[in-house]
Each structure stands twice: as C-alpha cells, then as structure tokens.
Amino acid sequence: MSDEKEKELNRQEQAEAQPGEQEAEPKGEAPAAEPAAEAQPAEAAPSEPAAAAPAAEPTAKVSAAAPSEPAAAVDPEREAKLKAAAEARAARAAAKAAAESAENAEAAAVDPEREAKLKAAAEARAARAAAKAAAEGGDGGSGEAAAVDPEKEAKVKAAAEARAARAAAKAAAEGDAAPAEPKQPSPKQPQLDEAVALIRAQVGDDAIEEAYINELNGHLPTLVLKAERLLACAELLKTQESQDYSYLRNLSGVDYETHLETVYHLVSLKSGSDLALKVKADRENPQIPSVVSVWHTANWNEREVYDLLGIHFPGHPDLRRIMMPDDWVGYPLRKDYEPLDPEV
Amino acid sequence: MIRTEELLLNVGPQHPSTHGVFRIIVKLDGEVITEATPVMGYLHRGTEKLAENLNYTQIIPYTDRMDYVSAMTTNYVLCHAVETMMGLEVPERAEYMRLIVMELQRVASHLVWWGTYLLDIGAMSPFLFAFRDREIIINLFNELCGARLTYNYMRVGGVKWDAPPGWIEKVRDFIPYMEGKLDEYHRLVSGNEIFLARIKGIGKYDAQTAIDYGLSGANLRSTGVDWDLRKAKPYSLYSRFEFDVPLGKNGDCYDRYLIRLEEIRQSLRILKQAVEQFPSSGDVMGKVPRVIRPPAGELYVGIESPRGEIGCHIVSKGKAEPYRLKFRRPSFVNLQILPKLLVGETMTNLITILGGIDIVVGEVDC
C-alpha cells in the first residue's frame, strides 16, 4: 500500500519538478526523452545544474505540497529505510560489476546486434533508475533538490552495462546449443496441438506466445501465454470438457533476471493429462492477472509469489505478504535481492 | 440486559493444537466463529532461497526439515526430481529401500497424526499407544541412518546406507505386529460414541470444492475423488504392488480419520510385498557423476506424501546449484480451505477441523 503511495509521490514530484527545471534550464530537460546516456553527463556536470536546481526548488516544493497531502503521510522511517536499501543495492551492484566486467569483456563480443539491443535496454533502465534517484533526492528535503549524485549514477550505469554483457554472453552460449537437437515428434504433440487450436479458436490468435513440449519433464506440453489473455485461457482450459484442467497442482514464480515468470502446473483428474502454462512479466512493474477466480488453489500461492518475488496479481481478493513480515522491504527470491539489514 | 460484543481471539502461534507455530485470528460471536484469518510464516526459513546457493546433495538435509514428520518422502521428491531430470538409473535394491522407508514413514506419520488428533479432541491414551508403535519405526530408521527424524537418507541416484544385517527381517516382523495394533486402535477409538459425536459431519466439503482448493491426500479422497499419485502418476516401484486407495463419501473429519487408518493398512500391504521382493544383493547407489549438474531446463514432479501431493519444481541452468527450486507443500495448499470451513463453527470444532487437515508447520512455512 505505502509502496504504491510512495511511487505515486515520486512520480508526482518528478512530474512537477521537471517543468520547473525546464523553465530554468531547458537544455538539461530535453535529453530525458532521448537516450539517457547523453543526459547524464549534462546533469552530472556540477556547475550548471547545481545553479539551476535551487532556482527550480521553490516552485517544485510549493506545487508538490498541495496535491500530495495523502502521499505525505507516508512513514518517514520506512521511506528512509527504502532509500538506504536502494543505495546499498546500487553500491553492491557496482562493486560486483567492477569485479565481473573484466572477465565478461571478451564474452560480450559474440553477437553484436543482440548485444546492442540489450545494451540499449540496460541504458534505458539506467536512465529510469537515475530519474528515480533524482526524484528521491528531491523529496528528501535536504535542500539539494534534484541534483543527482554523479558518482552513484555512473555506478548504476556500469552495473547495467555489466548485466547486459552477461546476458549477451549467456544468450550466445544458449544459441550455440539449441540447433544441435534433432526434432522428433513427441507423443504429447497431439495434446498440445489440440489445446493450441482450442485457444486460437476461442480466445484469439494472439493469446499464445509460444507452445512447446518440455521433453525433460516427461514431454510436458507447455504454453507461454500473454498475460492479458491468461484468464480467458485458464477459464477455457478448465471448463472445456476435452481439456478439463480442473486441478492446479503447482504455481511457481521464477526470476529470470531479464523478466519474471509464473508457471502453472495443471492436471486433469479425469484423463490424467498434464499441462503447464507460463506467463512472463516485466521486471520493473510485474503484473499478471490473478487466477483465483478459476482455481482457488492460486490464492495463497499467488500471495507467496507476491511476497517473495514481487509480482502483482490484479484481481486477487487479498494480496498481501504471507511468509515475510508485513513491513518487510524487498522481495527475497529476486536474484538481485539484498537484505536491508545484513544482520537479519 | 446482557452486553454482547464481538470477540477477537488469537489462537496460537504457541498453541498445542496448532502443531507448531501457526496462528489463527478468529472473530467470535459468542462461541460461533464469524471469521478466521490464518497467519503463518513464523517458521519460514527461506529454504527455497537457501537452495539457490547449495548443490543438490546439500539441499537434502533442508528437505528433512520441511516435513519433519515425514522426512523420507520429502527426501525422495528432491532426489526423484533430479534423477528424472538427469535420466539417472537407480539400482533396484536402492529403489526398494526407498520404497520401504517411504511406506514405513507413511505409517509413522499417520500414527503421529492419529495420536495427536485424538489428543486434540481430548483422548489422552491413544497418543501413548501411537507413539509406542511409532517408536519401533523410528528405531528402524535410526538403525539405518543414525537419525530419528531428520534422516538425510536418500541421495541422488540411490540411498546413503544399505540395510544393516537383519534389518529387513525386523521390518517383516513389524508388519503383523502393526496390523494387530491397527485392529486394536479401531476397537479402542473408532466406534466410541463421544468421539463420533465430535467428528462425524464436521468440516464437511464436497468433491468440487476440494478440487477447486487443490486439496490432496486424505483431504481430497475423503470426498470420493480417486486421486493418489502412487496410482495416478506411478513413480518409484509402485506399479509393481497391489494396494487399494481408500476413499470416503462425506468429506468430513470422520472420513479423513478412516482413510488415514486404512492407509496404514494399505502401506503395510505394500511393505509385505516389498519385503518379499527385496533383492538379496546389489548396489544402493547408482552411477552418478561426481558433481550433479542437471541439464538446463525445468521440471515439476509430484509424489504422494502422507499429507498429499508434495512436488518439486526445479529450474536448472546446467549448474551444480538449482537456479530456482520450488516445493509444492501439501500442508500449505490444504490449509487454504481452513478459513472457509471455520465460518459458523464453534471453537471446539476449530481444533477438530484443523487437526483433521493434518498440517506440519515446517512444511506450511518452508
């Protein structure tokens, strides 16, 4: 709850601070729309923006004060905690990146096109992080307003680049392994085809992103679905007599670093046939519709995934933490999770 | 005028009938529950997170501590998942050993349930009988692997220790003993009128609800749904044995009670056959690479633990440690129906219903 409030607060302040900045220093603001890599050096140059910031500050403060009344009620202690956690994470990520960048430098040169894409994505992420940091710096009330810590920003960027390089290396390695497998028709192929045809006909052509047989898992038919079509597909797979996936065996969440994913393992109690559904979610703002209305089993399972991985399930009747304490900061099963207090 | 008000009552976390640190906040109108909110996580140790930094053999002791009343089945699900992923062959003698200990464990687990359930309801002596007989099984396990509860007995590709001389004979002798005791249990408790009044028709739900809530084990079968993974998705050597899956009709606590006792009998039936077929010699460890690295990919397997379907979802990146390890814990899933069952019931029935679900909090919280 207060998380969202905080985000809102940040967004508001950002939105309000930016026009102010624009008036004072139009050059500084324009690059935000363009690749942030250019914006950062401009902002980081200590002389101009620092001068501009105090000018922007009063307007930002005045306009922020009025509409953000409810947001201002956020527990300051918690806010401080969050901030400390973010800073600690950034610092640690930078240290890690420094250690790893050396060994990854050569590996990164494998697929230039893919790498470039990933890099662009990473840069965009870094830009977003920088913007957020700026907003956080603004509401801290320390008087420095939107002046971003240049060192921190550089660190964040370095970390993002290192991450991109690692991902590229990994992708290249996987790409090598894939084409070696000879394709044989799986015994479960007809079952998969039937499910695919049914969903195409009843839900839509765009519902399925990918359909394959997971041979490792006893030829488990697997469907990767679009998040917004999940509910319709789930309902169909449960109620359609030929499918009858009335029993949800397992619901897992996985952090793949590039994205988050939920996996639903279904079984039909009548025919005994299995099916796995997968839904991918963006890592920044993960949203996957809740399937509690279809299988009630999902209720606590989704709460657990939310608690440990931070995936939101719109439509869930009671989405709150289930294993960790209610005031816990962060999502422990995320790969980049850093405990707020290392003593805990 | 009598002053009436809604009462908010905390049951647990430290309450004997919650069988661990589990808490339910109940809203009471007089003695009738109007709302129940389970609170868990007191025993959350982050097993799944810890596992991401451990190799597969190192994770096995952690599975002991999940369902500590039935550690053998939890051991098995992890080993079974990794073996399936790597396509490892398990020697027959090892697989027989595993099956025997798993069925002994099922008997032991149901005995713990039977004893503590009756203790919850107010009958003291059955607890002593149950633990007396369970002790025999615990001693058998102790002889096998030197531990009474957290066995760490199975390995990927087999089992750690072969049966010491005379062990199989001891198991053989235990079977008729336990069968006799089971009849005694029935004579002692199952027909008792006070007992029947306490559990018959309590905590009722139908098959549709049970499936919708993903219940498994006796909780599902008490409604008449014939779903036992030993039969439905045979693993280990279960396809070689004759046994029945006891089913209920009414979906109440009494049916669950009868099913669990009958499952003891069926387990003894499996054990009898297993002891007969047990290979007189052979390895107990298969050919396993020094470092266990399942191929990149993912897999989910589920097996029938005494409490229901315990499952293991592994996402591997071809490393010695799992990228993600998720356990589907039957106690956690089965417990979900509790708030629904409690509305409109009395406080005494809270104990009856909660006990009837048969949870182990180490597994709920994981």
XYZ file of C-alpha atoms in Angstrom:
710
model
C 0.000 0.000 0.000
C 2.522 2.550 1.138
C 4.841 1.328 -1.573
C 2.403 2.472 -4.175
C 1.840 5.710 -2.386
C 5.493 6.342 -2.417
C 5.804 5.607 -6.081
C 2.970 7.986 -6.697
C 4.677 10.602 -4.649
C 7.859 10.117 -6.601
C 6.062 10.313 -9.871
C 4.250 13.455 -8.842
C 7.301 15.192 -7.664
C 9.173 14.167 -10.723
C 6.413 15.436 -12.939
C 6.275 18.679 -11.088
C 9.958 19.138 -10.730
C 10.576 18.684 -14.394
C 8.582 21.639 -15.699
C 10.347 23.791 -13.165
C 13.660 22.576 -14.402
C 12.623 23.131 -17.940
C 11.938 26.763 -17.290
C 15.263 27.265 -15.636
C 17.394 25.038 -17.823
C 15.728 23.805 -20.988
C 18.904 22.058 -22.196
C 19.015 19.833 -19.157
C 15.482 18.564 -19.583
C 15.298 17.827 -23.304
C 17.614 14.805 -23.367
C 15.371 12.884 -20.963
C 13.329 11.758 -23.923
C 16.425 10.745 -25.846
C 18.859 8.022 -24.776
C 19.725 8.922 -21.258
C 23.403 8.345 -21.799
C 23.631 11.873 -23.128
C 21.527 13.340 -20.407
C 23.679 12.020 -17.670
C 26.913 13.828 -18.408
C 24.974 17.060 -18.759
C 23.330 16.603 -15.411
C 26.471 15.339 -13.837
C 28.436 18.463 -14.770
C 28.355 20.094 -11.386
C 28.341 23.761 -12.364
C 25.181 24.470 -14.370
C 22.551 22.152 -12.964
C 23.647 22.877 -9.469
C 22.949 26.502 -10.142
C 19.673 25.659 -11.775
C 18.490 23.385 -9.049
C 17.965 25.949 -6.322
C 16.021 28.058 -8.766
C 13.754 25.155 -9.558
C 13.382 24.106 -5.995
C 10.886 26.613 -4.611
C 8.382 26.038 -7.384
C 8.755 22.316 -7.073
C 8.213 22.453 -3.357
C 5.221 24.714 -3.458
C 3.420 22.761 -6.130
C 4.293 19.467 -4.536
C 2.931 20.464 -1.177
C -0.680 20.909 -2.194
C -1.674 17.797 -4.158
C 0.481 15.258 -2.365
C -1.200 15.646 1.021
C -2.133 11.951 1.383
C 1.188 10.844 -0.009
C 2.991 12.983 2.519
C 1.536 10.779 5.248
C 3.996 8.036 4.350
C 6.001 6.834 7.274
C 9.292 8.760 7.075
C 11.195 5.995 8.769
C 10.113 3.485 6.196
C 10.987 5.858 3.442
C 14.443 6.274 4.835
C 14.777 2.525 5.021
C 13.779 2.122 1.411
C 16.227 4.732 0.346
C 19.035 3.198 2.316
C 18.248 -0.163 0.783
C 18.315 1.266 -2.722
C 21.629 2.934 -2.120
C 23.156 -0.180 -0.621
C 21.966 -2.208 -3.570
C 23.427 0.202 -6.066
C 26.748 0.252 -4.295
C 26.936 -3.506 -4.094
C 25.890 -3.910 -7.722
C 28.653 -1.544 -8.758
C 31.241 -3.490 -6.817
C 30.029 -6.704 -8.398
C 30.067 -5.164 -11.845
C 33.621 -3.982 -11.416
C 34.727 -7.469 -10.483
C 32.911 -9.099 -13.354
C 33.423 -6.633 -16.146
C 36.949 -7.865 -16.766
C 36.007 -11.447 -17.436
C 32.918 -10.570 -19.388
C 34.573 -8.143 -21.761
C 35.609 -10.791 -24.259
C 32.450 -12.851 -23.997
C 30.318 -9.830 -24.753
C 31.682 -9.537 -28.260
C 29.753 -12.554 -29.527
C 26.516 -11.282 -31.015
C 26.862 -7.602 -31.760
C 23.255 -6.958 -32.773
C 21.733 -8.622 -29.785
C 24.243 -7.062 -27.532
C 23.457 -3.636 -28.838
C 19.785 -4.190 -28.151
C 20.417 -5.416 -24.669
C 22.720 -2.530 -24.038
C 20.127 -0.066 -25.160
C 17.640 -1.688 -22.817
C 20.113 -1.561 -19.980
C 20.799 2.074 -20.654
C 17.131 2.850 -20.647
C 16.888 1.071 -17.328
C 19.812 3.050 -16.002
C 18.162 6.248 -17.139
C 14.987 5.310 -15.370
C 16.934 4.484 -12.238
C 18.704 7.825 -12.458
C 15.414 9.655 -12.841
C 14.058 7.833 -9.832
C 17.123 8.623 -7.795
C 16.727 12.257 -8.757
C 13.132 12.239 -7.600
C 14.078 10.572 -4.351
C 16.826 13.091 -3.798
C 14.198 15.788 -4.315
C 11.760 14.626 -1.690
C 14.453 14.035 0.879
C 14.135 17.651 1.887
C 17.894 18.002 2.193
C 17.868 21.166 0.092
C 19.891 19.697 -2.736
C 16.715 19.059 -4.678
C 17.188 17.261 -7.984
C 20.975 17.393 -8.069
C 21.889 13.760 -8.729
C 24.928 12.208 -7.181
C 27.132 11.775 -10.257
C 29.191 9.001 -8.760
C 26.167 6.922 -7.930
C 24.749 7.407 -11.371
C 27.932 6.230 -13.007
C 27.904 3.198 -10.796
C 24.339 2.344 -11.706
C 25.173 2.670 -15.368
C 28.237 0.491 -15.075
C 26.167 -2.147 -13.316
C 23.523 -2.085 -16.045
C 26.130 -2.443 -18.745
C 27.770 -5.346 -17.000
C 24.399 -7.014 -16.667
C 23.746 -6.553 -20.375
C 27.116 -8.021 -21.252
C 26.472 -11.045 -19.090
C 23.054 -11.587 -20.616
C 24.530 -11.358 -24.094
C 27.202 -13.896 -23.296
C 24.605 -16.238 -21.900
C 22.324 -15.818 -24.892
C 25.201 -16.582 -27.217
C 26.038 -19.751 -25.308
C 22.429 -20.911 -25.455
C 22.189 -20.132 -29.119
C 25.075 -22.474 -29.809
C 23.491 -25.381 -28.005
C 19.983 -25.136 -29.419
C 20.267 -26.157 -33.091
C 22.104 -29.407 -32.277
C 18.904 -31.213 -31.240
C 17.187 -33.306 -33.874
C 13.421 -32.803 -33.826
C 11.262 -35.826 -33.258
C 7.504 -35.750 -32.911
C 6.627 -36.077 -29.237
C 3.900 -38.469 -28.081
C 2.247 -35.487 -26.402
C 2.279 -33.366 -29.569
C -1.406 -34.060 -30.432
C -2.455 -32.985 -26.941
C -0.522 -29.757 -27.296
C -1.908 -29.115 -30.779
C -5.432 -29.622 -29.542
C -5.015 -27.146 -26.716
C -3.381 -24.623 -29.049
C -6.143 -24.976 -31.651
C -8.807 -24.564 -28.998
C -7.261 -21.408 -27.577
C -6.696 -19.959 -31.053
C -10.326 -20.550 -31.924
C -11.935 -19.414 -28.684
C -9.626 -16.834 -27.187
C -7.691 -15.454 -30.134
C -4.647 -15.973 -32.292
C -2.502 -13.684 -30.222
C -3.070 -15.409 -26.875
C -0.243 -17.902 -27.266
C 3.271 -16.575 -27.450
C 4.895 -19.947 -27.674
C 3.870 -23.605 -27.468
C 6.364 -26.380 -26.986
C 6.936 -29.783 -25.453
C 9.153 -29.849 -22.389
C 10.919 -33.137 -23.078
C 12.922 -33.012 -19.895
C 9.728 -33.177 -17.879
C 8.246 -36.302 -19.430
C 7.157 -34.443 -22.586
C 5.100 -31.905 -20.719
C 3.060 -29.728 -23.098
C 3.797 -26.118 -22.249
C 2.066 -22.948 -23.348
C 3.505 -19.491 -22.920
C 0.551 -17.137 -22.740
C 0.097 -13.384 -22.962
C -0.641 -12.006 -19.530
C -3.802 -10.187 -20.612
C -5.216 -13.384 -22.126
C -4.312 -15.665 -19.228
C -7.664 -15.502 -17.509
C -9.649 -16.323 -20.629
C -7.333 -19.221 -21.462
C -7.441 -20.549 -17.900
C -11.211 -20.441 -17.825
C -11.374 -22.231 -21.168
C -8.862 -24.921 -20.236
C -10.729 -25.616 -17.036
C -14.293 -25.693 -18.337
C -13.830 -27.210 -21.796
C -14.683 -30.885 -21.457
C -11.928 -32.084 -23.772
C -9.347 -30.293 -21.607
C -10.777 -30.410 -18.086
C -7.789 -28.944 -16.302
C -9.698 -28.525 -13.085
C -6.789 -29.119 -10.726
C -3.937 -26.683 -10.273
C -1.074 -28.744 -8.904
C 1.520 -26.091 -8.504
C 2.096 -22.397 -9.015
C 5.666 -21.134 -9.061
C 7.273 -17.809 -9.713
C 10.725 -17.564 -11.225
C 13.054 -14.595 -11.578
C 14.920 -14.980 -14.859
C 16.765 -11.680 -14.372
C 15.591 -10.450 -17.771
C 11.968 -10.973 -16.767
C 9.771 -12.621 -14.167
C 7.599 -15.588 -14.875
C 4.829 -17.580 -13.255
C 4.326 -21.247 -14.048
C 1.064 -23.116 -13.564
C 1.174 -26.897 -13.496
C -2.238 -28.284 -14.305
C -3.619 -31.765 -14.392
C -6.909 -33.241 -15.448
C -8.178 -35.585 -12.761
C -10.236 -37.472 -15.350
C -7.720 -38.144 -18.103
C -4.584 -37.641 -16.036
C -3.008 -35.443 -18.709
C -0.730 -32.613 -17.686
C -0.272 -29.126 -18.990
C 1.962 -26.265 -17.980
C 1.127 -22.606 -18.523
C 3.668 -19.846 -18.337
C 3.221 -16.131 -18.230
C 6.013 -13.617 -18.458
C 6.057 -10.301 -16.726
C 8.188 -7.234 -16.985
C 10.647 -6.934 -14.127
C 10.039 -3.267 -13.324
C 6.305 -3.417 -12.902
C 5.259 -7.064 -12.954
C 1.534 -7.587 -13.353
C -0.122 -10.909 -14.033
C -3.870 -11.342 -13.705
C -4.909 -13.456 -10.741
C -6.410 -16.863 -11.494
C -8.058 -17.236 -8.091
C -11.459 -16.992 -9.761
C -10.590 -20.080 -11.833
C -8.616 -22.201 -9.370
C -8.942 -21.261 -5.746
C -5.632 -23.018 -5.076
C -3.925 -19.980 -6.533
C -4.958 -17.757 -3.636
C -2.151 -18.386 -1.160
C 0.220 -19.428 -3.904
C -0.122 -16.039 -5.561
C 0.337 -14.364 -2.204
C 3.544 -16.316 -1.781
C 4.788 -15.326 -5.230
C 3.900 -11.707 -4.492
C 5.649 -11.893 -1.154
C 8.866 -13.453 -2.392
C 9.115 -12.170 -5.962
C 7.034 -9.028 -6.008
C 4.695 -9.966 -8.850
C 1.354 -8.202 -8.549
C -1.798 -10.145 -9.280
C -4.607 -7.742 -10.187
C -7.935 -9.324 -9.272
C -6.584 -11.161 -6.241
C -9.006 -10.916 -3.306
C -6.397 -10.387 -0.596
C -2.914 -9.744 -1.934
C -0.561 -9.217 0.983
C 2.594 -10.818 2.281
C 2.198 -14.327 3.600
C 5.625 -15.584 4.702
C 7.619 -12.448 5.429
C 6.566 -9.826 7.996
C 4.191 -7.187 6.656
C 6.791 -4.410 6.875
C 9.497 -6.336 5.060
C 11.421 -4.383 2.447
C 12.195 -6.088 -0.841
C 11.380 -9.418 -2.413
C 13.735 -12.140 -1.168
C 13.551 -14.542 -4.098
C 14.599 -11.901 -6.607
C 18.065 -12.601 -7.870
C 19.298 -9.095 -7.070
C 17.770 -9.061 -3.603
C 19.945 -7.506 -0.953
C 18.785 -7.695 2.636
C 18.112 -4.280 4.106
C 19.797 -5.237 7.329
C 22.557 -7.818 6.846
C 22.193 -8.825 10.486
C 18.715 -10.217 9.896
C -29.622 -6.743 29.584
C -26.685 -8.843 28.565
C -23.882 -6.906 26.982
C -22.708 -8.639 23.808
C -19.788 -7.816 21.615
C -17.651 -9.437 19.001
C -14.556 -11.036 20.442
C -11.243 -11.177 18.627
C -9.274 -14.220 19.711
C -5.740 -15.172 18.846
C -5.252 -18.913 18.606
C -1.537 -19.537 18.541
C 1.184 -19.070 17.417
C 2.099 -21.059 20.519
C -0.892 -23.270 20.995
C -0.597 -27.039 21.316
C -3.365 -27.802 18.876
C -1.772 -25.812 16.068
C 1.005 -28.429 15.962
C 3.726 -25.862 15.622
C 3.881 -22.116 15.322
C 0.757 -21.327 13.398
C -1.726 -18.651 14.332
C -5.383 -18.113 13.555
C -7.150 -14.892 14.378
C -10.786 -15.720 14.941
C -13.710 -13.369 15.314
C -16.220 -14.836 17.712
C -19.876 -14.117 18.139
C -20.475 -15.937 21.386
C -18.909 -19.267 20.691
C -19.516 -19.172 16.957
C -16.719 -18.200 14.607
C -17.680 -15.488 12.148
C -14.297 -15.036 10.546
C -10.958 -16.788 10.685
C -7.674 -15.442 9.369
C -4.699 -17.761 9.376
C -1.330 -16.114 9.913
C 1.771 -18.071 9.016
C 5.400 -17.535 8.314
C 6.669 -17.957 11.867
C 8.698 -20.935 10.689
C 9.694 -19.539 7.305
C 13.379 -20.261 6.850
C 13.703 -19.379 3.196
C 14.558 -22.908 2.146
C 13.958 -22.076 -1.488
C 16.310 -19.106 -1.368
C 18.971 -21.028 0.536
C 18.775 -23.832 -2.013
C 19.862 -21.487 -4.776
C 23.318 -21.382 -3.242
C 23.633 -25.077 -2.423
C 24.347 -28.065 -4.573
C 21.683 -30.715 -4.824
C 23.161 -33.064 -2.247
C 23.434 -30.217 0.221
C 19.738 -29.436 -0.174
C 18.627 -32.867 1.005
C 19.059 -32.078 4.740
C 16.884 -28.993 4.243
C 14.081 -31.153 2.892
C 14.216 -33.158 6.136
C 13.285 -30.017 7.989
C 10.336 -29.144 5.827
C 8.020 -32.010 6.617
C 9.766 -33.279 9.698
C 7.069 -35.836 10.382
C 7.635 -37.425 7.004
C 11.197 -36.581 6.034
C 11.685 -39.644 3.855
C 9.057 -38.639 1.316
C 10.429 -35.109 1.179
C 13.924 -36.514 0.645
C 12.551 -38.614 -2.126
C 10.803 -35.879 -4.065
C 14.007 -33.877 -4.466
C 16.131 -36.886 -5.436
C 13.430 -38.141 -7.764
C 13.185 -34.759 -9.481
C 16.932 -34.523 -10.052
C 17.154 -38.129 -11.239
C 14.318 -37.611 -13.695
C 15.992 -34.505 -14.996
C 19.343 -36.231 -15.487
C 17.870 -39.528 -16.623
C 19.729 -41.407 -13.902
C 19.188 -45.070 -13.311
C 18.624 -46.046 -9.683
C 19.673 -49.595 -8.697
C 16.775 -51.838 -7.855
C 17.885 -52.546 -4.319
C 18.166 -48.825 -3.639
C 14.705 -48.212 -5.029
C 13.286 -50.984 -2.830
C 14.993 -49.455 0.171
C 13.466 -46.103 -0.644
C 10.030 -47.524 -1.129
C 10.201 -49.445 2.139
C 11.305 -46.431 4.142
C 8.694 -44.239 2.471
C 5.889 -46.615 3.347
C 7.198 -47.072 6.890
C 7.275 -43.295 7.069
C 3.680 -43.098 5.942
C 2.694 -45.449 8.753
C 4.742 -43.437 11.260
C 3.294 -40.145 10.026
C -0.278 -41.381 10.237
C 0.423 -42.696 13.724
C 1.613 -39.274 14.808
C -1.497 -37.790 13.290
C -3.790 -40.317 14.905
C -2.252 -39.847 18.346
C -2.143 -36.085 18.294
C -5.564 -35.730 16.718
C -7.161 -37.703 19.489
C -5.131 -35.736 21.985
C -6.544 -32.543 20.481
C -10.024 -33.896 20.863
C -9.375 -34.887 24.439
C -8.392 -38.555 24.445
C -5.055 -38.944 26.157
C -4.193 -42.631 25.967
C -4.304 -43.186 22.173
C -1.393 -40.752 21.930
C 0.703 -43.047 24.096
C -0.231 -46.101 22.048
C 0.521 -44.365 18.787
C 3.907 -43.153 19.935
C 4.778 -46.553 21.350
C 4.244 -48.126 17.933
C 5.813 -45.273 16.019
C 8.896 -45.691 18.152
C 9.516 -49.063 16.507
C 9.651 -47.405 13.095
C 11.824 -44.591 14.392
C 14.235 -47.156 15.795
C 14.335 -48.912 12.439
C 15.239 -45.630 10.770
C 17.756 -44.905 13.471
C 19.477 -48.203 12.727
C 19.503 -47.336 9.067
C 20.862 -43.806 9.113
C 21.518 -42.797 12.696
C 18.770 -40.217 12.966
C 15.307 -40.324 14.406
C 13.622 -37.519 12.500
C 15.916 -35.742 10.076
C 17.259 -38.702 8.195
C 19.173 -37.238 5.264
C 18.966 -40.788 3.995
C 18.431 -40.543 0.270
C 20.858 -39.334 -2.342
C 20.530 -38.514 -5.992
C 20.953 -41.948 -7.540
C 20.209 -44.122 -4.527
C 20.410 -44.172 -0.766
C 23.284 -43.395 1.554
C 23.291 -46.566 3.645
C 22.463 -50.135 2.856
C 20.236 -52.030 5.261
C 22.294 -53.488 8.132
C 22.085 -57.258 8.569
C 18.741 -58.329 9.980
C 17.034 -55.019 9.222
C 14.678 -56.341 6.571
C 13.672 -59.146 8.947
C 12.801 -56.560 11.559
C 10.583 -54.793 9.053
C 8.971 -58.110 8.209
C 8.226 -58.758 11.866
C 6.820 -55.294 12.336
C 4.092 -55.763 9.714
C 1.917 -58.370 11.511
C 2.513 -56.573 14.810
C 1.220 -53.300 13.383
C -1.749 -54.969 11.728
C -2.786 -56.316 15.101
C -2.358 -52.913 16.701
C -4.399 -51.274 13.976
C -7.347 -53.524 14.814
C -6.839 -52.574 18.423
C -6.953 -48.876 17.542
C -10.233 -49.359 15.771
C -11.683 -51.243 18.729
C -10.411 -48.633 21.115
C -11.456 -45.442 19.357
C -13.265 -45.718 16.046
C -16.611 -46.739 17.478
C -16.507 -44.505 20.540
C -19.715 -42.544 20.726
C -18.239 -39.364 22.151
C -15.549 -39.435 19.515
C -18.096 -39.925 16.729
C -20.173 -37.065 18.056
C -17.117 -34.860 17.897
C -16.011 -35.618 14.331
C -18.896 -37.012 12.267
C -20.248 -34.441 9.852
C -17.693 -31.838 10.982
C -15.572 -29.922 8.468
C -17.602 -31.093 5.503
C -16.983 -30.113 1.898
C -17.749 -31.680 -1.451
C -15.520 -33.004 -4.200
C -15.860 -29.882 -6.336
C -14.679 -27.645 -3.515
C -11.803 -29.974 -2.732
C -10.598 -29.912 -6.331
C -11.042 -26.165 -6.581
C -8.922 -25.677 -3.477
C -6.299 -28.073 -4.802
C -6.576 -30.336 -1.776
C -4.659 -33.571 -1.900
C -4.136 -36.685 0.159
C -6.830 -37.788 2.571
C -8.368 -34.311 2.372
C -9.211 -34.872 -1.272
C -10.008 -38.558 -1.094
C -12.450 -38.115 1.766
C -14.818 -36.611 -0.811
C -14.582 -39.679 -3.016
C -12.127 -38.354 -5.596
C -9.888 -41.239 -6.566
C -6.555 -39.439 -6.859
C -3.481 -40.978 -5.332
C -0.272 -40.190 -7.185
C 1.073 -43.642 -6.431
C -1.652 -44.908 -8.752
C -2.441 -41.892 -10.914
C 1.154 -40.995 -11.801
C 3.158 -44.020 -10.687
C 6.690 -43.275 -9.579
C 9.312 -45.434 -7.891
C 8.152 -49.071 -7.971
C 4.536 -48.554 -7.008
C 3.218 -50.072 -10.212
C 4.607 -53.414 -9.020
C 2.440 -53.609 -5.919
C -1.148 -54.362 -5.206
C -2.861 -51.921 -2.921
C -6.134 -50.045 -2.689
C -6.742 -46.342 -2.405
C -9.250 -45.839 0.385
C -11.970 -43.331 -0.456
C -14.562 -41.524 1.617
C -18.058 -40.357 0.774
C -19.000 -37.493 3.014
C -15.893 -35.352 3.008
C -15.987 -34.871 6.781
C -13.384 -35.334 9.509
C -14.619 -38.848 10.220
C -13.948 -39.970 6.636
C -10.485 -38.469 6.766
C -9.893 -40.329 10.009
C -10.943 -43.655 8.498
C -8.935 -43.065 5.325
C -5.731 -42.409 7.241
C -6.123 -45.542 9.326
C -6.907 -47.556 6.213
C -3.854 -46.093 4.525
C -1.764 -47.576 7.313
C -3.186 -50.961 6.436
C -2.521 -50.466 2.727
C 1.025 -49.342 3.439
C 1.570 -52.489 5.444
C 0.236 -54.426 2.477
C 2.770 -52.756 0.190
C 5.526 -53.374 2.726
C 4.668 -57.051 2.911
C 5.116 -57.385 -0.845
C 8.220 -55.209 -0.895
C 9.962 -57.216 1.796
C 9.216 -60.406 -0.144
C 10.529 -58.996 -3.414
C 13.526 -57.279 -1.841
C 16.653 -58.173 -3.828
C 19.116 -60.087 -1.667
C 22.111 -58.229 -3.042
C 23.037 -55.289 -5.228
C 24.216 -51.710 -5.068
C 22.420 -48.993 -3.213
C 23.997 -46.166 -5.197
C 23.764 -45.775 -8.942
C 26.423 -44.383 -11.246
C 26.217 -40.701 -10.523
C 28.608 -38.037 -11.750
C 30.807 -36.539 -9.090
C 29.178 -33.173 -9.452
C 25.451 -33.332 -10.032
C 24.539 -30.945 -12.820
C 21.060 -31.433 -14.247
C 20.782 -30.180 -17.826
C 19.391 -26.703 -18.436
C 15.632 -26.733 -18.405
C 12.850 -27.162 -15.928
C 10.819 -29.906 -14.416
C 7.986 -30.480 -11.995
C 7.297 -33.794 -10.293
C 4.863 -34.586 -7.534
C 4.639 -37.600 -5.287
C 2.168 -38.769 -2.665
C 3.339 -37.845 0.809
C 1.225 -38.796 3.833
C -0.294 -35.325 3.639
C -0.914 -35.194 -0.083
C 0.970 -34.129 -3.143
C 4.442 -32.910 -2.401
C 6.008 -31.517 -5.525
C 9.338 -30.170 -6.616
C 9.788 -27.621 -9.381
C 13.394 -27.240 -10.478
C 14.660 -24.650 -12.895
C 18.200 -25.566 -13.861
C 20.749 -23.636 -15.850
C 23.066 -26.628 -16.045
C 24.904 -25.638 -12.882
C 25.552 -27.601 -9.732
C 23.056 -25.394 -7.900
C 19.427 -25.007 -8.885
C 18.521 -21.681 -10.451
C 15.166 -21.888 -8.761
C 13.774 -24.575 -6.544
C 10.162 -24.516 -5.513
C 8.416 -27.011 -3.308
C 4.723 -27.596 -3.586
C 3.910 -28.370 0.016
C 0.663 -30.220 0.647
C 0.173 -28.745 4.123
C 0.358 -25.218 2.733
C -2.158 -25.877 -0.019
C -4.503 -27.956 2.127
C -4.596 -25.316 4.821
C -6.173 -22.798 2.470
C -9.603 -24.264 2.964
C -9.472 -23.705 6.729
C -10.989 -20.183 6.864
C -13.856 -21.358 4.713
C -14.559 -24.381 6.897
C -14.410 -22.450 10.148
C -17.131 -19.895 9.482
C -20.179 -20.816 11.523
C -18.358 -23.409 13.581
C -17.632 -23.367 17.295
C -14.230 -23.039 18.900
C -14.128 -26.732 19.777
C -14.682 -27.590 16.139
C -11.794 -25.337 15.160
C -9.481 -27.820 16.827
C -11.245 -30.763 15.227
C -11.146 -29.294 11.736
C -7.593 -28.010 11.903
C -6.387 -31.337 13.240
C -8.327 -33.167 10.542
C -6.435 -31.368 7.788
C -3.167 -32.763 9.174
C -0.634 -29.990 8.754
C 3.043 -29.846 9.566
C 4.012 -26.241 10.060
C 7.580 -26.790 8.906
C 6.060 -27.584 5.571
C 3.459 -24.830 5.571
C 6.147 -22.207 6.046
C 9.047 -23.935 4.325
